[in-house]
Tab-separated table of C-alpha atoms in Angstrom:
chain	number	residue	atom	x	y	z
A	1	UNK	CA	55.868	19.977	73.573
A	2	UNK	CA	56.940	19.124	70.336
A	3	UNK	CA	56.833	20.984	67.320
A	4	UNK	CA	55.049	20.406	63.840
A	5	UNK	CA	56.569	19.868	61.108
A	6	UNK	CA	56.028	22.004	58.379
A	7	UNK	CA	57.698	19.971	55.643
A	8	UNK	CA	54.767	17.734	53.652
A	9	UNK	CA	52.397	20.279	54.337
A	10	UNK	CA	50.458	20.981	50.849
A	11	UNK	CA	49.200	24.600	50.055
A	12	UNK	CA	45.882	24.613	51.866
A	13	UNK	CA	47.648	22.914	55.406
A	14	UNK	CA	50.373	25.944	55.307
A	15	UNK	CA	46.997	28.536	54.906
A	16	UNK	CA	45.803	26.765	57.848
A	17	UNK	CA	48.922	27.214	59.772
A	18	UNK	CA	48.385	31.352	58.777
A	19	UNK	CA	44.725	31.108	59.565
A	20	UNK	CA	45.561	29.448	63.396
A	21	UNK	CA	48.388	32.258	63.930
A	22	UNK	CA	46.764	35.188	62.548
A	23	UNK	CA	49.355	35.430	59.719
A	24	UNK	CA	48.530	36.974	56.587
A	25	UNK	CA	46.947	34.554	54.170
A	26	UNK	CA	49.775	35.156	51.665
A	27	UNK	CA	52.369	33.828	54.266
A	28	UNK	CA	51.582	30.736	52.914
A	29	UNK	CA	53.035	30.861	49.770
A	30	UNK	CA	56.112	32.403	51.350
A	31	UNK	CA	56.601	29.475	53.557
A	32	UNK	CA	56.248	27.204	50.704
A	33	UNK	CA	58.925	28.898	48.423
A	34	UNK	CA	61.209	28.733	51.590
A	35	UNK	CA	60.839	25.334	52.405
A	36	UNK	CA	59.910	23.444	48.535
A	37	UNK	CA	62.338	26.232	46.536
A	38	UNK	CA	65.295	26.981	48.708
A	39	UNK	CA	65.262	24.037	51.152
A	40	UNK	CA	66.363	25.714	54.142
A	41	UNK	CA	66.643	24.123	57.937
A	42	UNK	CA	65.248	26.928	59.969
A	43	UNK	CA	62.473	29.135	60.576
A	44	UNK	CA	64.717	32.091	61.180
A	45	UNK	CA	65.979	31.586	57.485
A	46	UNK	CA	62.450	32.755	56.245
A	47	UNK	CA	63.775	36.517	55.835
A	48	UNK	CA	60.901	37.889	54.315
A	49	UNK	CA	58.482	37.118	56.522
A	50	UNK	CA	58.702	39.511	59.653
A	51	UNK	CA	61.093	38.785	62.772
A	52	UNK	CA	57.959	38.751	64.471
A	53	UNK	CA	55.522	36.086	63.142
A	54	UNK	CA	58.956	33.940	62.188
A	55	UNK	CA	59.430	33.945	66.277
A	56	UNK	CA	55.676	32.896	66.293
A	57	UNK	CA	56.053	30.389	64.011
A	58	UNK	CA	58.815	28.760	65.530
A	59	UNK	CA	57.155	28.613	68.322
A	60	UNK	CA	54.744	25.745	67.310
A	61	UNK	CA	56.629	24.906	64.267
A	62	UNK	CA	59.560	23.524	62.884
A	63	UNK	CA	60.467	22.962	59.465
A	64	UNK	CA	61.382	19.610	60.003
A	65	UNK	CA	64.350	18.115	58.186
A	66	UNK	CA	66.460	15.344	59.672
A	67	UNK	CA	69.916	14.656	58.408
A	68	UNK	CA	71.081	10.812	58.303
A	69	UNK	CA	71.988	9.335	60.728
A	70	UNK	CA	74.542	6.852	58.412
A	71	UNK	CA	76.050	7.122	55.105
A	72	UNK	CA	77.379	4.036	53.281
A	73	UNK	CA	79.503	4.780	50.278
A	74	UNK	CA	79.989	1.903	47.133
A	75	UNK	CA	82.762	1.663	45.020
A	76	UNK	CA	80.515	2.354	42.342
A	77	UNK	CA	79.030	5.742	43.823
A	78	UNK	CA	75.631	4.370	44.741
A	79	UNK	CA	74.945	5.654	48.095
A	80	UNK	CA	72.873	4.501	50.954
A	81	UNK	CA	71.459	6.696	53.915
A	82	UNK	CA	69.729	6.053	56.793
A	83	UNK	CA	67.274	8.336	58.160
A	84	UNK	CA	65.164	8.868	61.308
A	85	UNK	CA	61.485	9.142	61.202
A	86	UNK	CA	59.284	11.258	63.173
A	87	UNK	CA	57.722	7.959	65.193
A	88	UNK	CA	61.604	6.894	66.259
A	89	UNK	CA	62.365	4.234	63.395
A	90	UNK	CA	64.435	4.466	60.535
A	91	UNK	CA	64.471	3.881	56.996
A	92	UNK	CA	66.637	3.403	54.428
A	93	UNK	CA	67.234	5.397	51.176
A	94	UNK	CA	69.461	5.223	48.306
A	95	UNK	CA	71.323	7.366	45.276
A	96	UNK	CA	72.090	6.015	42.348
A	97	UNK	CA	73.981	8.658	40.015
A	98	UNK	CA	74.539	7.100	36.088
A	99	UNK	CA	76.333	10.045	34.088
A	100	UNK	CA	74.968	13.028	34.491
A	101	UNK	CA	71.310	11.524	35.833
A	102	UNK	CA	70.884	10.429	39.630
A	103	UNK	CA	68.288	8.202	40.821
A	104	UNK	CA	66.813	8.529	44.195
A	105	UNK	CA	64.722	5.255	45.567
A	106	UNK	CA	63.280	6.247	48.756
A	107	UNK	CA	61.114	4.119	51.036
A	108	UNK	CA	57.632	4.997	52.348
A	109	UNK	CA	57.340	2.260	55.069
A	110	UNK	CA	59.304	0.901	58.196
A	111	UNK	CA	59.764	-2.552	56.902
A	112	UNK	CA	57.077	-4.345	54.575
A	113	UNK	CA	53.750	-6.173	55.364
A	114	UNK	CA	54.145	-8.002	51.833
A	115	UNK	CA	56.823	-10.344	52.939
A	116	UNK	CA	58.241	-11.628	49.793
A	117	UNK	CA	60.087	-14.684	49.419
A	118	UNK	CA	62.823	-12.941	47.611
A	119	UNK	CA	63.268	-9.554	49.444
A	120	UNK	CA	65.407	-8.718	52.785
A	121	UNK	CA	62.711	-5.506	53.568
A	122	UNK	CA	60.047	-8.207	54.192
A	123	UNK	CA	62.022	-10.159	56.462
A	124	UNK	CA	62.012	-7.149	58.720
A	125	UNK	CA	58.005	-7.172	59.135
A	126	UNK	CA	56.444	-3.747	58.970
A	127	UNK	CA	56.938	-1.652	62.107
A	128	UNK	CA	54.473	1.681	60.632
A	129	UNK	CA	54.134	3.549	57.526
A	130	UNK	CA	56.216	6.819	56.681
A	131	UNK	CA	54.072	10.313	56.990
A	132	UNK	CA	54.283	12.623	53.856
A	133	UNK	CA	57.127	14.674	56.405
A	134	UNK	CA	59.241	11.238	56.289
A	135	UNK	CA	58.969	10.565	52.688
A	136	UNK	CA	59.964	13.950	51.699
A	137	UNK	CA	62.941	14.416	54.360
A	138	UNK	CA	65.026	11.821	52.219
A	139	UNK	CA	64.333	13.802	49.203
A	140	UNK	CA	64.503	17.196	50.664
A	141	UNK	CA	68.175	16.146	52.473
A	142	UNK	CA	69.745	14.090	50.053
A	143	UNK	CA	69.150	17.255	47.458
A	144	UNK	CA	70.777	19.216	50.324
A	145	UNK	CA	74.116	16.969	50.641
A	146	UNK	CA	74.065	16.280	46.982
A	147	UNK	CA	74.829	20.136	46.496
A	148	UNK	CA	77.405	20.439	49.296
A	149	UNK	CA	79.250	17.762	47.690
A	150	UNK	CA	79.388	19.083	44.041
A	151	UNK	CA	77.275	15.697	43.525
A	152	UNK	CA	75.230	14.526	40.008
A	153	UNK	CA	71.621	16.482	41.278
A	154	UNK	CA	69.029	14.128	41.466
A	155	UNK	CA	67.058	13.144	38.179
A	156	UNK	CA	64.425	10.975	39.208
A	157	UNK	CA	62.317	9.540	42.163
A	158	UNK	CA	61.738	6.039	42.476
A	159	UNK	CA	59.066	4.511	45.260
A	160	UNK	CA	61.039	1.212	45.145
A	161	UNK	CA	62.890	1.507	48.985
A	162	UNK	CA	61.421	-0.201	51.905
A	163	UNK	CA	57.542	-1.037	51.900
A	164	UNK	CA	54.722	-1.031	49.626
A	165	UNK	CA	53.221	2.392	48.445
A	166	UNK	CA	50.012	0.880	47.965
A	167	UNK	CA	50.046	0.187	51.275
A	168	UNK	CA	50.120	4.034	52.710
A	169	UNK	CA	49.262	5.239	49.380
A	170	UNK	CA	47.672	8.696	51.120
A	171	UNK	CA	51.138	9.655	52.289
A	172	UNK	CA	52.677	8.317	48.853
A	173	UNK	CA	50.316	10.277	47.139
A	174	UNK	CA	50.651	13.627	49.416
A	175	UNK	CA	54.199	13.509	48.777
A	176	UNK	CA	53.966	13.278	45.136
A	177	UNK	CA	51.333	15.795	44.824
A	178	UNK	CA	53.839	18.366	46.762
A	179	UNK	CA	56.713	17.015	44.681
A	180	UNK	CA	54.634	17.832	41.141
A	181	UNK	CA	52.906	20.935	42.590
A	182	UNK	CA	53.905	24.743	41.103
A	183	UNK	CA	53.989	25.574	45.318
A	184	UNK	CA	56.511	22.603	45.776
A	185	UNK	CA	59.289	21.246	43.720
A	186	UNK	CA	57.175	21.669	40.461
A	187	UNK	CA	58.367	18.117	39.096
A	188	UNK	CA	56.897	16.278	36.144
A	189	UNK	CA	55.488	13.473	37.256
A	190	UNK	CA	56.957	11.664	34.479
A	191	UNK	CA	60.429	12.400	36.897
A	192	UNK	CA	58.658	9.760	39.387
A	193	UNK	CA	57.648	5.961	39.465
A	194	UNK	CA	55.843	4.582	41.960
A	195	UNK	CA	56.383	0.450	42.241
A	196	UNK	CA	53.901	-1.798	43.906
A	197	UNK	CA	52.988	-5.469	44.024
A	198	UNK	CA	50.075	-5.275	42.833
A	199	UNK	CA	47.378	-4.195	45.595
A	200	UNK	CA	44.266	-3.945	43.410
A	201	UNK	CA	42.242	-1.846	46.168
A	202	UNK	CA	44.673	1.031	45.672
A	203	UNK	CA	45.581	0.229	42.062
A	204	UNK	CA	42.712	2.657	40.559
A	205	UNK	CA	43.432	5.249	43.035
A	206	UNK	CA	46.992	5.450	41.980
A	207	UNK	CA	46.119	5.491	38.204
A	208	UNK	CA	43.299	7.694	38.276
A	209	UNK	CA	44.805	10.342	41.003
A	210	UNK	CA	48.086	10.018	39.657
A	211	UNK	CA	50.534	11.266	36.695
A	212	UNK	CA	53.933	9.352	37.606
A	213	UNK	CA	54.844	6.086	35.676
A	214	UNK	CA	53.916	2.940	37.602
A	215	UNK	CA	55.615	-0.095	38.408
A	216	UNK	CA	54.379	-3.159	38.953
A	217	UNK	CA	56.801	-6.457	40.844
A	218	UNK	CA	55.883	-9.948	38.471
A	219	UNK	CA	58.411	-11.911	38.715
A	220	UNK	CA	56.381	-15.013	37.932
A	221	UNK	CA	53.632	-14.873	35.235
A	222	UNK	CA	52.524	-18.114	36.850
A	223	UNK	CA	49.812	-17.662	39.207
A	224	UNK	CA	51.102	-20.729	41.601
A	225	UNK	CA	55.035	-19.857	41.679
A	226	UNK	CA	54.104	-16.111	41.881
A	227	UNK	CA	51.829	-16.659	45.150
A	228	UNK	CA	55.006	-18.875	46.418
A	229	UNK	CA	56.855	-16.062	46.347
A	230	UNK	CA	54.821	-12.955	46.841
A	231	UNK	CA	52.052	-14.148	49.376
A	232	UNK	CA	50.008	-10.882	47.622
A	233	UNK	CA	49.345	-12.836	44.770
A	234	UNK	CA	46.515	-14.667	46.613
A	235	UNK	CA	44.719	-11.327	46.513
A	236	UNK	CA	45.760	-9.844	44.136
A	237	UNK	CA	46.357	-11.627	41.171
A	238	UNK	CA	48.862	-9.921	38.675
A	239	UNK	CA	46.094	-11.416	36.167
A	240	UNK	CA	43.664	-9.316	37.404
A	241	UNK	CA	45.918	-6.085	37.798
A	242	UNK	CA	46.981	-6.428	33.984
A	243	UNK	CA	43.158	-6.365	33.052
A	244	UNK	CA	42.706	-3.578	35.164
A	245	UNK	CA	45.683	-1.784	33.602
A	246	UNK	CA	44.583	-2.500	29.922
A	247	UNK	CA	41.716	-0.250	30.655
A	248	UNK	CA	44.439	2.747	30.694
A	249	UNK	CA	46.050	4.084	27.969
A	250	UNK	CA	49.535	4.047	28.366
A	251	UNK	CA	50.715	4.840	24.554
A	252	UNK	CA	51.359	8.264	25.634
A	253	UNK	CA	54.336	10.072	28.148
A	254	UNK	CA	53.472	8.159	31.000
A	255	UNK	CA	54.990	4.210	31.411
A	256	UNK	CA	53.898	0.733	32.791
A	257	UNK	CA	56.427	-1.030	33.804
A	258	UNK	CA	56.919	-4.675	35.300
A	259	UNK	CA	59.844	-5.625	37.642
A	260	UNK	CA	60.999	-9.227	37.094
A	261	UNK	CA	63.621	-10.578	39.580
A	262	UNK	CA	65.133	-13.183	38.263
A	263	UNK	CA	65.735	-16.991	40.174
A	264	UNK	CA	68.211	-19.481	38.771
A	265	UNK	CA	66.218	-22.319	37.945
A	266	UNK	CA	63.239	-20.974	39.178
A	267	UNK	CA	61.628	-18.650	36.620
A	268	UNK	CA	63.944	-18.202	34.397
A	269	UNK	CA	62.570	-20.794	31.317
A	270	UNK	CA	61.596	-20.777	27.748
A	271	UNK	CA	58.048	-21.773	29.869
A	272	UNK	CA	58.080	-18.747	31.578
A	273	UNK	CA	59.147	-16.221	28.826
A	274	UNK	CA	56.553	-17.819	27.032
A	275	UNK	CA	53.536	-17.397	29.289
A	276	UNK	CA	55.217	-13.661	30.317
A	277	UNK	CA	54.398	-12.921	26.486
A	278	UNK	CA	51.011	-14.062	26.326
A	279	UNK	CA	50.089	-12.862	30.115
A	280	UNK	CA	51.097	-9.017	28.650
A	281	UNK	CA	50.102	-9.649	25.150
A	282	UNK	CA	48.246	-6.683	24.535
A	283	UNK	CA	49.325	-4.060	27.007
A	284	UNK	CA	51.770	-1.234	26.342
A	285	UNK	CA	54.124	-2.061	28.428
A	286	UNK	CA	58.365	-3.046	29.300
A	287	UNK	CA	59.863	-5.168	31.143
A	288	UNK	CA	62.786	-4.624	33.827
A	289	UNK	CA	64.794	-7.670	34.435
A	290	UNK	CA	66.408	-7.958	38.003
A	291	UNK	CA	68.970	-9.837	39.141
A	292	UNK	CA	68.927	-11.723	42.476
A	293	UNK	CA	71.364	-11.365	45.244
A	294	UNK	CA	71.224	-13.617	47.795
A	295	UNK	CA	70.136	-13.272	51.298
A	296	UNK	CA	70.307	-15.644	54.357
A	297	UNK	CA	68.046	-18.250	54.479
A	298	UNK	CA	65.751	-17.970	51.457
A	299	UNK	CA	66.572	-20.874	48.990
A	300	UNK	CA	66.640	-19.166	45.516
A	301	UNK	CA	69.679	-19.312	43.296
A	302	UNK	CA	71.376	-16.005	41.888
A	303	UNK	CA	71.064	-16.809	37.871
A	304	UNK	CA	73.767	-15.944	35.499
A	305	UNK	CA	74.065	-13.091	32.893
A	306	UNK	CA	73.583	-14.933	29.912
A	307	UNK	CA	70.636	-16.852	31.356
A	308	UNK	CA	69.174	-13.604	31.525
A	309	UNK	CA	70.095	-11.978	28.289
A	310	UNK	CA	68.582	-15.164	26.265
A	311	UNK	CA	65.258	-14.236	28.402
A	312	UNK	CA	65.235	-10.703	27.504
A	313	UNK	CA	66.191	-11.013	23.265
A	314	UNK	CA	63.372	-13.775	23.334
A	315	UNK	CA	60.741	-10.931	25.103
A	316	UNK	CA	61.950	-8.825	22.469
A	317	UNK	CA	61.578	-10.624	19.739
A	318	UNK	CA	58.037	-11.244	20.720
A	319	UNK	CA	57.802	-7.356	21.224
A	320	UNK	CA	58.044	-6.624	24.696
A	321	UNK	CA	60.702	-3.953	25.050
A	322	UNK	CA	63.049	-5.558	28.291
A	323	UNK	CA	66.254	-4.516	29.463
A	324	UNK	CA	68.375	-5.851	32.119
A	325	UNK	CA	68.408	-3.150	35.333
A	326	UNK	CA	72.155	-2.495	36.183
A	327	UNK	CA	72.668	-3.567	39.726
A	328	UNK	CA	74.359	-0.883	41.887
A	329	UNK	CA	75.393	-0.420	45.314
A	330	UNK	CA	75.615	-4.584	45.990
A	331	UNK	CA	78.480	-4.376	48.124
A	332	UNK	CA	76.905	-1.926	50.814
A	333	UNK	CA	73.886	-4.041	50.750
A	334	UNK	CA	71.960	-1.331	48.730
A	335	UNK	CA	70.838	-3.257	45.879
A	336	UNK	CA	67.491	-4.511	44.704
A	337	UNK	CA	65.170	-6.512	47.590
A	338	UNK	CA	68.454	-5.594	49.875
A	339	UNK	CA	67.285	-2.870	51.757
A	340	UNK	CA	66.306	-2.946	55.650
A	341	UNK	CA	66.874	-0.775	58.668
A	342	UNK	CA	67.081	-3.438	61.346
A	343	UNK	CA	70.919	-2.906	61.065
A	344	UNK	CA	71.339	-6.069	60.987
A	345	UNK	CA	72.465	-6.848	57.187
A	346	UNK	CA	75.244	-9.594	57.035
A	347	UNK	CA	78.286	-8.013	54.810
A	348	UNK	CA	78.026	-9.697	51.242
């Protein structure tokens, strides 16, 4: 028989773990600090909590970390690792260390149901969503490897890996809750950004159950192109989700973002930067400008740098703050839309 995890349990699941074994309400909270404040691997590293109910424990339970299976290095430090999930598949997860802050983008689905034009994860199809145990394994052992190594700790927590929080947004939201929680990693959620497409079903959940800054993929502010490329669109209309989102207020700590990927020739025109204006006219908001890197069999163009920089000083001037996202990690295929654990990325 196999064990339960006890890694993404919140507060009240670890009581109920005391409650089923008899343990001492209290136990709890020990378990927590053990597993959320010192990140250990075993039961038997619980000290103390008696030699007795630890043996009890770990007879039912496990704490339930899983190392990577693969670690790809870049030249430019961004690292990608591959972990196991608890239904047999595997996901991919990257760090992305800038000074002295480190960005984690972890993935909360095996593969993608949104199947955008652009993106390499949607190619893969969507083989099952991640449990609150997976999601918080590639936080909980990167942190782990980060400090063996003498590494830049991580900063921040991006939802931008494989798959579509909106999607499994319980388990998204689970893990966040546990990430921000004075029991868990007591985080600000302003540490954490969760990205979607745009699913408006779960959009109001995620604003009105949520702290963390929210990021939303664009990439065309014309309702035709955009449904050419992200097949969401026709249910979601990013016209829609920006009326929905004007009903927040986002002048405060926490952020609206919108992700714009970038296609030479494609949506890259004074047409488009004009219509971008008007379509956010109104909302506090940036803009994150992507670039494109090119995967088999999808016939988009990567666009040049000063293509881009013309589109972001003319957002700006028509204030929008935009800045051009850095791509990292290109050459272990760890970039932007890159990600997917079929193992079967071409080498750039």
């Amino acid at each position: 028989m196999s064990k339960t995890p006890l890694l993404g349990m919140n507060i009240q699941e670890l009581q109920d773990v005391c409650l089923q074994l008899s343990l001492p309400k209290f136990t709890a909270k020990q378990m927590a600090q053990w597993i959320y404040g010192r990140h250990i691997h075993e039961i038997s590293e619980m000290t103390n909590i008696s030699k007795a109910n630890r043996e009890m424990l770990d007879s039912l339970f496990c704490v339930g970390c899983a190392e990577p299976t693969d670690i790809q290095r870049s030249k430019d430090g961004t690292m990608k690792f591959l972990f196991p999930t608890l239904d047999g598949h595997a996901v991919e997860t990257v760090y992305i260390p800038d000074g002295d802050r480190a960005t984690l983008c972890v993935s909360c689905q095996v593969g993608c149901k949104m199947n955008c034009l652009f993106c390499q994860t949607g190619k893969q199809g969507w083989q099952g969503d991640l449990t609150a145990t997976d999601i918080l394994n590639q936080i909980y052992s990167v942190d782990r490897l980060l400090a063996s190594e003498r590494l830049t700790p991580l900063s921040n927590i991006v939802y931008m890996g494989q798959g579509e929080p909106l999607d499994n947004l319980d388990n998204v939201l689970k893990s966040t809750q546990i990430l921000t929680a004075d029991y868990g990693w007591a985080w600000s959620p302003r540490r954490i950004t969760i990205s979607t497409v745009g699913l408006r079903k779960n959009m109001k959940r995620l604003l009105d159950e949520s702290e963390c800054h929210v990021a939303v993929s664009l990439h065309s502010p014309i309702h035709e192109q955009r449904q050419a490329l992200m097949p969401a669109e026709r249910q979601f209309a990013i016209s829609d989700i920006i009326q929905l989102l004007k009903q927040y207020d986002w002048s405060h700590q926490r952020r609206i973002t919108f992700e714009y990927t970038m296609f030479a020739g494609t949506n890259d025109t004074p047409l488009h930067a004009r219509q971008l204006t008007h379509l956010l006219n109104g909302l506090d908001c940036r803009v994150n400008l992507i670039r494109w890197h090119k995967i088999p069999d999808v016939p988009l163009k990567e666009i040049d740098i000063n293509t881009m920089e013309n589109f972001r000083d003319y957002l700006n001037n028509h204030g929008i703050t935009t800045t051009i996202r850095a791509s990292r990690g290109q050459d272990i295929w760890a970039a932007c839309g890159l990600l997917s654990s079929n193992r079967q990325n071409p080498q750039p």
